[in-house]
Coordinates of C-alpha atoms and ligand atoms in Angstrom, one line a residue:
X1 CA -12.3 11.8 -8.9
X2 CA -12.4 12.9 -5.3
X3 CA -11.3 11.6 -1.9
X4 CA -14.3 9.2 -1.9
X5 CA -13.4 7.8 -5.3
X6 CA -13.2 4.0 -5.3
X7 CA -12.2 1.3 -7.6
X8 CA -14.1 -2.0 -7.8
X9 CA -11.9 -5.0 -7.1
X10 CA -12.3 -8.3 -8.9
X11 CA -14.5 -9.7 -6.1
X12 CA -16.9 -6.7 -6.2
X13 CA -15.6 -5.0 -3.1
X14 CA -14.9 -1.3 -3.6
X15 CA -11.6 0.2 -2.4
X16 CA -10.6 3.9 -2.1
X17 CA -8.0 5.1 -4.6
X18 CA -6.1 7.1 -1.9
X19 CA -5.3 6.1 1.6
X20 CA -2.8 6.8 4.4
X21 CA 0.3 4.6 4.8
X22 CA 1.7 4.2 8.3
X23 CA 5.1 2.4 7.8
X24 CA 7.5 4.0 10.2
X25 CA 4.7 5.9 12.1
X26 CA 5.6 4.9 15.6
X27 CA 3.2 2.8 17.5
X28 CA 1.6 5.0 20.2
X29 CA 0.5 8.6 19.9
X30 CA 2.2 9.2 16.5
X31 CA 0.4 6.5 14.5
X32 CA -2.8 7.0 16.5
X33 CA -3.1 10.7 15.8
X34 CA -2.0 10.4 12.2
X35 CA -4.9 7.9 11.6
X36 CA -7.4 10.1 13.4
X37 CA -6.3 13.2 11.5
X38 CA -6.6 11.4 8.2
X39 CA -10.0 10.0 8.9
X40 CA -11.3 13.3 10.3
X41 CA -10.2 14.9 7.0
X42 CA -11.9 12.5 4.7
X43 CA -9.4 9.7 4.2
X44 CA -11.2 6.3 4.2
X45 CA -8.3 3.9 3.8
X46 CA -5.4 3.0 6.1
X47 CA -2.5 0.7 5.2
X48 CA -0.7 -1.0 8.1
X49 CA 1.1 -4.3 8.6
X50 CA 2.1 -6.6 11.4
X51 CA 5.8 -5.6 10.9
X52 CA 4.9 -1.9 11.3
X53 CA 4.2 -2.6 15.0
X54 CA 1.4 -0.1 15.1
X55 CA -1.8 -2.0 14.5
X56 CA -3.1 -1.3 18.0
X57 CA -2.5 2.4 17.5
X58 CA -4.3 2.3 14.1
X59 CA -7.3 0.6 15.8
X60 CA -7.3 3.4 18.5
X61 CA -7.0 6.1 15.8
X62 CA -10.0 4.6 14.0
X63 CA -12.1 4.6 17.1
X64 CA -11.0 8.1 18.1
X65 CA -12.1 9.4 14.7
X66 CA -15.8 8.4 15.3
X67 CA -16.0 7.5 11.6
X68 CA -18.2 4.3 11.2
X69 CA -16.1 1.2 10.9
X70 CA -18.0 0.1 7.8
X71 CA -17.0 3.3 6.0
X72 CA -13.2 2.7 6.5
X73 CA -11.0 0.4 4.4
X74 CA -8.3 -1.2 6.6
X75 CA -5.4 -3.1 5.0
X76 CA -2.9 -5.2 7.0
X77 CA -0.3 -7.7 5.9
X78 CA 1.0 -11.1 6.8
X79 CA 4.6 -11.2 8.0
X80 CA 7.0 -14.1 7.3
X81 CA 6.8 -15.4 10.9
X82 CA 3.2 -16.3 10.2
X83 CA 3.5 -17.7 6.7
X84 CA 3.1 -21.2 8.1
X85 CA -0.1 -20.2 9.8
X86 CA -1.9 -17.2 8.1
X87 CA -5.0 -17.8 10.3
X88 CA -3.0 -17.2 13.4
X89 CA -1.4 -14.1 11.8
X90 CA -4.7 -12.6 10.8
X91 CA -6.5 -13.4 14.1
X92 CA -3.6 -11.7 16.0
X93 CA -3.7 -8.7 13.8
X94 CA -7.5 -8.4 14.3
X95 CA -7.0 -8.7 18.1
X96 CA -4.4 -5.8 17.9
X97 CA -6.6 -3.7 15.7
X98 CA -9.6 -4.4 17.9
X99 CA -11.7 -5.3 14.8
X100 CA -13.5 -8.4 13.7
X101 CA -12.5 -8.2 10.1
X102 CA -10.1 -6.2 7.8
X103 CA -11.0 -5.0 4.4
X104 CA -7.8 -6.3 2.8
X105 CA -5.2 -8.9 3.9
X106 CA -2.0 -9.1 1.9
X107 CA 1.0 -11.4 1.7
X108 CA 3.7 -8.8 2.5
X109 CA 6.4 -10.3 0.4
X110 CA 6.9 -13.4 -1.7
X111 CA 8.6 -15.2 1.2
X112 CA 9.3 -18.9 0.9
X113 CA 6.0 -20.8 1.1
X114 CA 3.9 -17.9 -0.3
X115 CA 1.9 -20.3 -2.6
X116 CA 0.6 -22.4 0.4
X117 CA 0.0 -19.2 2.5
X118 CA -2.1 -17.9 -0.4
X119 CA -4.5 -20.9 -0.3
X120 CA -5.1 -20.1 3.4
X121 CA -5.9 -16.5 2.6
X122 CA -8.5 -17.7 0.1
X123 CA -10.2 -19.6 3.0
X124 CA -9.9 -16.6 5.4
X125 CA -11.6 -14.4 2.9
X126 CA -14.4 -16.9 2.2
X127 CA -15.0 -17.0 6.0
X128 CA -15.3 -13.2 6.1
X129 CA -12.3 -12.5 8.3
X130 CA -11.1 -10.2 5.4
X131 CA -13.2 -8.7 2.6
X132 CA -10.4 -8.9 0.0
X133 CA -7.0 -10.5 -0.4
X134 CA -3.9 -9.6 -2.3
X135 CA -0.2 -9.7 -2.5
X136 CA 2.7 -7.2 -2.2
X137 CA 6.1 -7.0 -3.9
X138 CA 5.0 -9.7 -6.3
X139 CA 6.6 -9.8 -9.8
X140 CA 4.7 -11.3 -12.7
X141 CA 6.4 -14.7 -12.2
X142 CA 5.3 -14.8 -8.6
X143 CA 1.7 -14.2 -9.7
X144 CA 2.0 -16.9 -12.3
X145 CA 3.3 -19.3 -9.6
X146 CA 0.2 -18.7 -7.5
X147 CA -1.9 -20.0 -10.3
X148 CA 0.3 -22.9 -10.9
X149 CA 0.1 -23.8 -7.2
X150 CA -3.7 -24.2 -7.5
X151 CA -5.0 -20.7 -6.5
X152 CA -8.6 -20.4 -7.3
X153 CA -8.8 -16.7 -6.5
X154 CA -7.0 -14.0 -8.6
X155 CA -5.4 -11.6 -6.1
X156 CA -7.5 -8.4 -5.8
X157 CA -4.5 -6.2 -5.4
X158 CA -0.7 -6.2 -5.8
X159 CA 1.0 -3.5 -3.7
X160 CA 4.4 -2.5 -5.1
X161 CA 6.9 0.3 -4.9
X162 CA 5.8 2.8 -7.5
X163 CA 6.8 6.4 -8.0
X164 CA 8.3 8.6 -10.8
X165 CA 11.6 6.8 -10.6
X166 CA 10.1 3.3 -10.7
X167 CA 7.0 3.1 -13.0
X168 CA 6.4 -0.6 -13.1
X169 CA 4.5 -0.1 -16.4
X170 CA 4.8 -3.7 -17.6
X171 CA 3.6 -5.1 -14.3
X172 CA 0.7 -2.7 -14.1
X173 CA -0.4 -3.5 -17.6
X174 CA -0.1 -7.3 -16.9
X175 CA -2.1 -6.8 -13.7
X176 CA -4.7 -4.7 -15.4
X177 CA -5.4 -7.4 -18.0
X178 CA -6.1 -9.8 -15.1
X179 CA -8.2 -7.3 -13.1
X180 CA -5.6 -7.0 -10.3
X181 CA -5.5 -3.4 -9.0
X182 CA -2.0 -2.1 -8.3
X183 CA -1.5 0.0 -5.2
X184 CA 1.6 2.2 -5.1
X185 CA 3.7 2.1 -2.0
X186 CA 6.4 4.7 -1.5
X187 CA 4.4 6.9 -3.9
X188 CA 6.4 10.0 -2.9
X189 CA 9.6 8.1 -3.4
X190 CA 9.9 6.9 0.2
X191 CA 11.8 8.3 3.2
X192 CA 14.7 10.5 2.3
X193 CA 13.5 10.6 -1.3
X194 CA 14.8 12.9 -4.0
X195 CA 11.8 12.5 -6.2
X196 CA 10.1 15.5 -4.7
X197 CA 13.1 17.8 -5.3
X198 CA 13.7 16.6 -8.8
X199 CA 13.7 19.8 -11.0
X200 CA 11.6 17.9 -13.6
X201 CA 8.9 17.3 -10.9
X202 CA 9.1 20.7 -9.3
X203 CA 8.8 22.5 -12.6
X204 CA 5.7 20.6 -13.5
X205 CA 4.3 21.1 -10.0
X206 CA 4.9 24.9 -10.3
X207 CA 3.1 24.9 -13.6
X208 CA 0.0 23.2 -12.1
X209 CA 0.3 25.4 -9.0
X210 CA 0.4 22.3 -6.8
X211 CA 3.1 20.8 -4.6
X212 CA 5.5 18.1 -5.9
X213 CA 3.8 15.5 -3.6
X214 CA 0.4 16.4 -5.1
X215 CA 1.8 16.2 -8.6
X216 CA 3.2 12.7 -8.2
X217 CA 0.2 11.3 -6.4
X218 CA -2.1 12.6 -9.1
X219 CA 0.1 11.2 -11.8
X220 CA -0.2 7.7 -10.3
X221 CA -3.9 7.9 -9.8
X222 CA -4.4 9.1 -13.4
X223 CA -2.6 5.8 -14.4
X224 CA -5.3 4.0 -12.5
X225 CA -2.9 3.2 -9.6
X226 CA -4.1 3.6 -6.0
X227 CA -1.8 5.5 -3.7
X228 CA -1.0 5.2 0.1
X229 CA 1.3 8.2 0.9
X230 CA 2.6 8.2 4.5
X231 CA 2.8 11.2 6.7
X232 CA 2.5 11.8 10.4
X233 CA 2.2 15.6 10.0
X234 CA -1.3 17.0 9.9
X235 CA -0.4 19.6 7.2
X236 CA 1.1 17.0 4.9
X237 CA -1.8 14.5 5.5
X238 CA -4.1 17.3 4.2
X239 CA -1.8 18.3 1.4
X240 CA -1.5 14.7 0.1
X241 CA -5.3 14.4 0.0
X242 CA -5.8 17.6 -2.1
X243 CA -5.1 16.0 -5.5
X244 CA -8.5 16.2 -7.1
X245 CA -8.6 19.8 -8.3
X246 CA -6.3 19.4 -11.2
X247 CA -5.5 17.0 -14.0
X248 CA -2.2 16.3 -15.8
X249 CA -2.5 16.7 -19.6
X250 CA -1.5 13.8 -21.8
X251 CA 1.7 15.7 -22.8
X252 CA 2.7 16.0 -19.2
X253 CA 1.8 12.3 -18.5
X254 CA 4.3 11.6 -21.3
X255 CA 6.9 13.9 -19.7
X256 CA 6.5 11.9 -16.5
X257 CA 7.0 8.7 -18.5
X258 CA 10.5 9.9 -19.5
X259 CA 11.5 10.3 -15.8
X260 CA 11.4 6.5 -15.2
X261 CA 14.7 4.9 -14.4
X262 CA 13.5 1.6 -12.9
X263 CA 15.0 2.7 -9.6
X264 CA 13.6 0.5 -6.9
X265 CA 14.7 1.4 -3.4
X266 CA 13.3 -1.6 -1.6
X267 CA 14.7 -5.1 -1.7
X268 CA 14.5 -7.1 -4.9
X269 CA 11.5 -9.4 -4.2
X270 CA 13.4 -12.3 -5.8
X271 CA 16.1 -12.0 -3.1
X272 CA 13.9 -11.4 -0.1
X273 CA 14.6 -14.9 1.4
X274 CA 18.3 -14.2 1.3
X275 CA 17.9 -10.9 3.2
X276 CA 19.8 -11.3 6.5
X277 CA 17.3 -11.8 9.3
X278 CA 18.9 -9.0 11.4
X279 CA 18.2 -6.4 8.7
X280 CA 14.4 -6.7 8.9
X281 CA 12.6 -4.3 11.3
X282 CA 12.3 -5.8 14.8
X283 CA 8.9 -6.5 16.2
X284 CA 8.2 -4.3 19.2
X285 CA 4.9 -4.9 20.9
X286 CA 2.8 -1.8 21.6
X287 CA 1.3 -1.0 25.0
Ligands
LIG1 N1 4.2 -3.5 1.0 C1 5.4 -3.0 1.3 O1 6.4 -3.8 1.3 C2 5.5 -1.6 1.7 C3 6.8 -1.0 1.7 C4 6.9 0.3 2.0 C5 5.8 1.1 2.3 N2 4.6 0.5 2.2 C6 3.3 1.3 2.5 O2 3.3 2.4 1.7 C7 3.2 3.6 2.5 C8 3.9 4.7 1.8 O3 5.3 4.4 1.6 P1 6.5 5.1 2.4 O4 6.0 5.5 3.8 O5 7.6 4.1 2.3 O6 6.9 6.3 1.5 P2 6.2 7.6 1.0 O7 4.8 7.7 1.4 O8 6.5 7.7 -0.5 O9 7.0 8.8 1.7 C9 6.9 9.0 3.0 C10 8.0 10.1 3.4 O10 7.6 11.3 2.8 C11 7.4 12.3 3.8 N3 6.2 13.1 3.3 C12 4.9 12.8 3.3 N4 4.2 13.7 2.8 C13 5.0 14.6 2.3 C14 4.8 15.9 1.6 N5 3.6 16.3 1.2 N6 5.9 16.6 1.2 C15 7.2 16.2 1.6 N7 7.4 15.0 2.2 C16 6.3 14.3 2.6 C17 7.1 11.6 5.0 O11 7.5 12.3 6.2 P3 6.5 12.7 7.4 O12 5.8 11.5 7.9 O13 7.5 13.3 8.4 O14 5.6 13.7 6.8 C18 8.0 10.3 4.9 O15 9.4 10.6 5.2 C19 3.9 3.1 3.8 O16 3.6 4.0 4.9 C20 3.3 1.8 3.9 O17 1.9 1.8 4.4 C21 4.4 -0.8 1.9

């Protein structure tokens, strides 16, 4: 494995195993320079979303980097405001990104109406506006409901919270059997996390002479899970990409398995429609 390593999705499109996440990277110089730094240092995948309010900056960072568009894998996501009109949502994301396609378009959460929205994503993909489609924060029953609603495409990806405190092993195995690649969000444990200071992690990291962040990213990738760590700091963007020079032994993979406590920090996807509207991030348009 190296930074160019890719996994083949169930529609034949290949997707990098490691990318840069930009949730909470402020629209403007912060997100733009993080994207540029990542691409200049070998990253080839960027994960954004409408609700991150930084798609314009992501597009600018991509162009600043001078890396050819076709070599970069751009992911964005449909927010709930556009579940009634995914085409509008995607077209507006493309306008903000300054691109004529994205490499992956995801339903951000199983908001009400996700089944109907999915059928629209299938059309958008067949028209070439996105090269692959998937879901995020979907549990097994949500994926089954897609099928029951008449989906003819199996999602290429399910992006879920996944780190040493929340392994999602059952979901990952279920998805693997159906050729759905799992992408780990919050792979470092998320903002303000304690994963990286957990003595069980720091001890193993010392043993492998890597940082805790490198250890936990490598662990997920060795499980076949793609990762999208976020940082806006150049030194960490580089650190998080240097995960290819070591390999966890099977014994240490087993040690990692013992750390799981099914501790999800994000909302329960089953309750997302009950989440008070005022607690979602506010949409702020970029300049
Ligand atoms: N689909 C969804 O619903 C969903 C939800 C959440 C996230 N995501 C995606 O997943 C990406 C990653 O998740 P996340 O941003 O929530 O959490 P994360 O990547 O697990 O952690 C990010 C936090 O860790 C810090 N950090 C980064 N590298 C570090 C390092 N080497 N050592 C110590 N700290 C480090 C970052 O700070 P600095 O920036 O200051 O370095 C930031 O505070 C997001 O950016 C987004 O693209 C998707």
